[in-house]
C-alpha cells in the first residue's frame, strides 16, 4: 500500500480524527500515534474511517515513558512500508518526531508541520528563534499553523 499522507501525532484527539477522516474521503491516509496514553490529553478521540491505516507505536505506555528507540524503529518501518507522499507532524520539540521527519524526508516524502502557538506563551529569545527557524526549514517543506 502507498499512502498519500501520513499524520504523526502524540495522541489522537477528536479534532484530529475529523481532519484525518475528511482527508480520507479524497486520499489514502494513515496515522501514527506515538503512545497509547497521554496524561495531558486523555480524551476519547472518536473513530477513524476504516480505510485509514492506524498504528500506535507504544500502545501500553504514557508519552513521557515510552520506549523511544523501539517506537522509532516501528515508525521507520511504517514509512518504508507505506511510502507516504507527505508526512504531517503535530510537533517538532520531541526528538522522536524530528527523527521520524528526517526519515520521511530521506524517503522522498514532503514534510509538513502542523503547529499552533500564541503570543502569550513566553517571551521570545531572538537567538533561539533564529536557531529554531533554521531547524524547522531543514526539517519541513511547509507548515500549517
Coordinates of N, CA and C in Angstrom, one line a residue:
X1 N 0.8 -1.2 0.0 CA 0.0 0.0 0.0 C 0.9 1.2 0.0
X2 N 0.5 2.2 -0.8 CA 1.2 3.5 -0.8 C 0.2 4.6 -0.3
X3 N 0.7 5.4 0.7 CA -0.2 6.4 1.2 C 0.0 7.8 0.6
X4 N -1.0 8.6 0.5 CA -0.9 10.0 0.1 C -0.3 10.8 1.3
X5 N -0.9 10.5 2.4 CA -0.5 11.3 3.6 C -0.5 10.4 4.9
X6 N 0.5 10.7 5.7 CA 0.7 10.0 7.0 C 0.8 11.1 8.0
X7 N -0.2 11.1 8.9 CA -0.2 12.0 10.1 C 0.5 11.4 11.2
X8 N 1.3 12.2 12.0 CA 2.0 11.7 13.1 C 1.6 12.6 14.3
X9 N 1.0 11.9 15.3 CA 0.5 12.7 16.5 C 1.1 12.0 17.7
X10 N 1.2 12.7 18.8 CA 1.5 12.1 20.1 C 0.3 11.3 20.5
X11 N -0.9 11.8 20.4 CA -2.1 11.0 20.8 C -3.3 11.7 20.1
X12 N -4.1 10.9 19.5 CA -5.2 11.4 18.7 C -6.3 12.1 19.6
X13 N -6.8 13.2 19.1 CA -7.9 13.9 19.7 C -9.1 14.0 18.7
X14 N -10.2 14.4 19.2 CA -11.4 14.4 18.3 C -11.3 15.3 17.1
X15 N -10.7 16.4 17.2 CA -10.5 17.3 16.1 C -9.5 16.7 15.1
X16 N -8.5 16.0 15.5 CA -7.6 15.3 14.6 C -8.3 14.2 13.8
X17 N -9.1 13.5 14.5 CA -9.8 12.4 13.8 C -10.7 13.0 12.7
X18 N -11.3 14.1 13.0 CA -12.2 14.7 12.0 C -11.4 15.2 10.8
X19 N -10.2 15.7 11.0 CA -9.3 16.1 9.9 C -8.9 14.9 9.1
X20 N -8.5 13.8 9.7 CA -8.0 12.6 9.1 C -9.1 12.0 8.3
X21 N -10.3 11.9 8.9 CA -11.4 11.3 8.2 C -11.8 12.1 7.0
X22 N -11.8 13.5 7.1 CA -12.1 14.3 5.9 C -11.0 14.1 4.8
X23 N -9.8 14.0 5.2 CA -8.7 13.7 4.2 C -8.9 12.4 3.5
X24 N -9.4 11.4 4.3 CA -9.5 10.0 3.8 C -10.6 9.9 2.7
X25 N -11.5 10.9 2.7 CA -12.5 10.9 1.6 C -11.9 11.1 0.2
X26 N -10.7 11.7 0.2 CA -10.1 12.0 -1.1 C -8.7 11.4 -1.3
X27 N -8.1 10.9 -0.2 CA -6.8 10.5 -0.3 C -6.6 9.2 0.6
X28 N -5.5 8.4 0.2 CA -5.2 7.3 1.1 C -4.4 7.8 2.2
X29 N -4.9 7.7 3.4 CA -4.3 8.3 4.6 C -4.0 7.2 5.7
X30 N -3.0 7.6 6.5 CA -2.6 6.8 7.7 C -2.3 7.8 8.8
X31 N -2.3 7.2 10.0 CA -1.9 7.9 11.2 C -1.1 7.1 12.1
X32 N 0.0 7.7 12.7 CA 0.8 7.1 13.7 C 0.5 7.9 15.0
X33 N 0.2 7.2 16.0 CA 0.2 7.8 17.4 C 1.4 7.3 18.1
X34 N 2.1 8.2 18.8 CA 3.3 7.7 19.5 C 3.1 6.8 20.7
X35 N 2.1 7.2 21.5 CA 1.8 6.4 22.7 C 0.3 6.2 22.9
X36 N 0.0 5.2 23.7 CA -1.4 4.8 23.9 C -2.0 5.8 25.0
X37 N -1.2 6.5 25.8 CA -1.8 7.3 26.8 C -1.0 8.6 26.8
X38 N -1.7 9.7 27.0 CA -1.1 11.0 27.2 C -1.9 11.7 28.3
X39 N -1.3 11.9 29.5 CA -2.0 12.4 30.6 C -2.6 13.7 30.4
X40 N -1.9 14.6 29.6 CA -2.4 16.0 29.4 C -3.7 15.9 28.6
X41 N -3.8 15.0 27.6 CA -5.0 15.0 26.7 C -5.6 13.6 26.8
X42 N -6.3 13.3 27.8 CA -6.9 12.0 28.0 C -8.3 12.0 27.5
X43 N -8.5 12.2 26.2 CA -9.8 12.3 25.6 C -10.2 11.1 24.8
X44 N -11.5 11.0 24.5 CA -12.0 10.0 23.6 C -11.9 10.6 22.2
X45 N -11.1 10.0 21.3 CA -10.8 10.6 20.0 C -11.9 10.4 19.0
X46 N -12.7 9.4 19.2 CA -13.7 9.0 18.2 C -13.1 8.0 17.3
X47 N -13.9 7.7 16.2 CA -13.5 6.6 15.3 C -12.9 7.1 14.0
X48 N -11.8 6.4 13.7 CA -11.2 6.7 12.4 C -12.0 5.9 11.3
X49 N -12.0 6.5 10.1 CA -12.6 5.8 9.0 C -11.9 4.5 8.8
X50 N -12.6 3.4 8.5 CA -11.9 2.1 8.3 C -10.8 2.0 7.3
X51 N -10.9 2.9 6.3 CA -9.8 2.9 5.3 C -8.5 3.5 5.7
X52 N -8.5 4.2 6.9 CA -7.3 4.8 7.4 C -6.4 3.8 8.1
X53 N -5.1 3.8 7.6 CA -4.1 3.0 8.3 C -3.9 3.6 9.7
X54 N -3.8 2.8 10.7 CA -3.6 3.4 12.1 C -2.7 2.5 12.9
X55 N -1.6 3.1 13.4 CA -0.7 2.4 14.3 C -0.4 3.2 15.5
X56 N -0.3 2.5 16.6 CA 0.1 3.1 17.9 C 1.5 2.5 18.2
X57 N 2.5 3.3 18.2 CA 3.9 2.8 18.4 C 4.1 2.1 19.7
X58 N 3.6 2.7 20.8 CA 3.8 2.1 22.1 C 2.5 2.2 22.8
X59 N 1.6 1.3 22.5 CA 0.2 1.4 23.0 C 0.0 1.3 24.5
X60 N 0.9 0.6 25.2 CA 0.8 0.4 26.6 C 1.4 1.6 27.5
X61 N 2.1 2.5 26.8 CA 2.9 3.5 27.6 C 2.3 4.9 27.5
X62 N 2.6 5.6 28.5 CA 2.4 7.1 28.6 C 3.4 7.7 27.7
X63 N 3.1 8.8 27.1 CA 4.0 9.5 26.2 C 5.4 9.8 26.9
X64 N 5.4 10.2 28.1 CA 6.7 10.6 28.8 C 7.5 9.3 29.1
X65 N 6.9 8.1 29.1 CA 7.7 7.0 29.5 C 7.8 5.9 28.4
X66 N 7.5 6.3 27.2 CA 7.5 5.4 26.0 C 9.0 5.0 25.7
X67 N 9.1 3.8 25.1 CA 10.4 3.4 24.6 C 10.7 4.0 23.3
X68 N 11.4 5.1 23.3 CA 11.6 5.9 22.0 C 12.4 5.1 21.0
X69 N 13.4 4.3 21.4 CA 14.1 3.6 20.4 C 13.3 2.5 19.7
X70 N 12.5 1.8 20.4 CA 11.6 0.8 19.8 C 10.6 1.4 19.0
X71 N 10.0 2.5 19.5 CA 9.0 3.3 18.7 C 9.5 3.9 17.4
X72 N 10.7 4.4 17.5 CA 11.3 5.0 16.3 C 11.5 3.9 15.2
X73 N 11.9 2.7 15.6 CA 12.1 1.6 14.7 C 10.8 1.2 14.0
X74 N 9.7 1.2 14.8 CA 8.4 0.9 14.3 C 8.0 2.0 13.3
X75 N 8.2 3.2 13.6 CA 7.8 4.3 12.7 C 8.6 4.3 11.4
X76 N 9.9 4.0 11.5 CA 10.7 3.9 10.3 C 10.2 2.8 9.4
X77 N 9.8 1.7 10.0 CA 9.2 0.6 9.3 C 8.0 0.9 8.6
X78 N 7.1 1.7 9.2 CA 5.8 2.1 8.6 C 6.1 3.0 7.4
X79 N 7.0 4.0 7.6 CA 7.4 4.9 6.5 C 7.9 4.1 5.3
X80 N 8.8 3.2 5.5 CA 9.4 2.4 4.5 C 8.4 1.5 3.8
X81 N 7.4 0.9 4.6 CA 6.4 0.0 4.0 C 5.3 0.7 3.3
X82 N 4.9 1.9 3.7 CA 3.8 2.6 3.2 C 4.1 3.7 2.2
X83 N 5.4 4.1 2.1 CA 5.9 5.1 1.2 C 5.0 6.3 1.1
X84 N 4.7 7.0 2.2 CA 3.8 8.2 2.1 C 4.4 9.3 1.3
X85 N 3.5 9.9 0.5 CA 3.9 11.1 -0.3 C 4.1 12.3 0.6
X86 N 3.4 12.4 1.7 CA 3.5 13.5 2.6 C 3.4 13.0 4.0
X87 N 4.2 13.6 4.9 CA 4.2 13.2 6.3 C 3.9 14.5 7.1
X88 N 2.9 14.5 7.9 CA 2.4 15.7 8.6 C 2.6 15.4 10.1
X89 N 3.4 16.2 10.8 CA 3.7 16.0 12.2 C 3.0 17.1 13.0
X90 N 2.7 16.8 14.3 CA 2.0 17.8 15.1 C 3.0 18.6 15.9
X91 N 4.2 18.2 16.0 CA 5.2 18.9 16.9 C 6.5 18.7 16.3
X92 N 7.5 19.5 16.8 CA 8.9 19.4 16.4 C 9.8 19.3 17.6
X93 N 9.2 19.5 18.8 CA 10.1 19.6 20.0 C 10.5 18.2 20.5
X94 N 9.9 17.2 20.1 CA 10.3 15.8 20.6 C 11.3 15.2 19.7
X95 N 12.4 14.7 20.2 CA 13.4 14.1 19.3 C 12.9 13.0 18.4
X96 N 12.0 12.2 18.9 CA 11.4 11.1 18.1 C 10.7 11.7 16.8
X97 N 10.0 12.8 17.0 CA 9.3 13.3 15.9 C 10.3 13.9 14.9
X98 N 11.3 14.6 15.4 CA 12.4 15.1 14.4 C 13.0 13.9 13.7
X99 N 13.3 12.8 14.3 CA 13.9 11.7 13.6 C 12.9 11.1 12.6
X100 N 11.6 11.0 13.0 CA 10.6 10.5 12.0 C 10.6 11.4 10.8
X101 N 10.6 12.7 11.0 CA 10.6 13.7 10.0 C 11.8 13.6 9.0
X102 N 13.0 13.4 9.6 CA 14.2 13.2 8.8 C 14.1 11.9 8.0
X103 N 13.6 10.9 8.6 CA 13.4 9.6 7.8 C 12.4 9.8 6.7
X104 N 11.4 10.5 6.9 CA 10.4 10.8 5.8 C 11.0 11.6 4.7
X105 N 11.8 12.6 5.0 CA 12.5 13.4 4.0 C 13.4 12.6 3.2
X106 N 14.2 11.8 3.9 CA 15.2 10.9 3.2 C 14.4 9.9 2.2
X107 N 13.2 9.5 2.6 CA 12.5 8.6 1.7 C 11.8 9.3 0.6
X108 N 11.9 10.6 0.5 CA 11.3 11.4 -0.6 C 9.9 12.0 -0.3
X109 N 9.4 11.9 0.9 CA 8.1 12.5 1.3 C 8.3 14.0 1.5
X110 N 7.2 14.7 1.2 CA 7.1 16.1 1.6 C 6.8 16.1 3.1
X111 N 7.4 17.0 3.8 CA 7.2 17.0 5.3 C 6.5 18.4 5.6
X112 N 5.4 18.3 6.4 CA 4.7 19.4 6.8 C 4.5 19.4 8.3
X113 N 4.7 20.6 8.9 CA 4.5 20.8 10.4 C 3.1 21.4 10.6
X114 N 2.3 20.7 11.5 CA 1.1 21.3 11.9 C 1.3 21.8 13.3
X115 N 1.2 23.0 13.6 CA 1.5 23.6 14.9 C 0.7 24.8 15.2
X116 N 0.5 25.0 16.5 CA -0.1 26.2 16.9 C 0.7 26.9 18.0
X117 N 0.5 28.1 18.1 CA 1.2 28.9 19.1 C 0.4 30.1 19.4
X118 N 0.7 30.8 20.5 CA 0.0 32.0 20.8 C 1.0 33.0 21.4
X119 N 0.8 34.2 21.2 CA 1.8 35.3 21.6 C 2.1 35.2 23.1
X120 N 1.2 34.8 23.9 CA 1.4 34.9 25.4 C 2.1 33.8 26.0
X121 N 2.6 32.8 25.2 CA 3.3 31.6 25.8 C 4.4 32.0 26.7
X122 N 5.4 32.7 26.2 CA 6.5 33.2 26.9 C 7.3 34.2 26.1
X123 N 8.1 35.0 26.7 CA 8.9 35.9 25.9 C 9.8 35.2 24.9
X124 N 9.9 35.8 23.8 CA 10.7 35.2 22.7 C 12.2 35.6 22.8
X125 N 13.1 34.7 22.7 CA 14.5 35.0 22.6 C 14.9 35.0 21.1
X126 N 15.4 36.2 20.6 CA 15.7 36.3 19.2 C 16.7 35.3 18.7
X127 N 17.7 35.0 19.4 CA 18.7 34.0 19.0 C 18.1 32.6 18.9
X128 N 17.3 32.3 19.9 CA 16.6 31.0 19.9 C 15.7 30.8 18.8
X129 N 15.0 31.9 18.5 CA 14.0 31.9 17.3 C 14.7 31.7 16.0
X130 N 15.9 32.3 15.8 CA 16.7 32.1 14.6 C 17.2 30.7 14.5
X131 N 17.6 30.1 15.6 CA 18.1 28.7 15.6 C 16.9 27.8 15.3
X132 N 15.8 28.0 15.9 CA 14.6 27.2 15.7 C 14.1 27.3 14.3
X133 N 14.1 28.5 13.7 CA 13.7 28.7 12.3 C 14.6 27.9 11.4
X134 N 15.9 27.9 11.6 CA 16.8 27.2 10.8 C 16.6 25.7 10.8
X135 N 16.3 25.2 12.1 CA 16.0 23.8 12.2 C 14.7 23.4 11.5
X136 N 13.7 24.2 11.7 CA 12.4 23.9 11.0 C 12.5 24.0 9.5
X137 N 13.3 24.9 8.9 CA 13.5 24.9 7.5 C 14.2 23.7 7.0
X138 N 15.1 23.1 7.8 CA 15.8 21.9 7.4 C 14.8 20.7 7.5
X139 N 14.0 20.7 8.4 CA 13.1 19.5 8.7 C 11.8 19.5 7.8
X140 N 11.3 20.7 7.5 CA 10.0 20.8 6.9 C 9.9 21.5 5.6
X141 N 9.1 21.0 4.7 CA 8.9 21.7 3.4 C 7.8 22.8 3.5
X142 N 7.0 22.8 4.5 CA 6.0 23.7 4.8 C 5.3 23.6 6.1
X143 N 4.4 24.4 6.4 CA 3.7 24.4 7.7 C 2.3 24.8 7.6
X144 N 1.4 24.2 8.5 CA 0.1 24.7 8.7 C 0.0 25.1 10.1
X145 N -0.1 26.4 10.3 CA -0.1 27.0 11.7 C -1.3 27.8 12.0

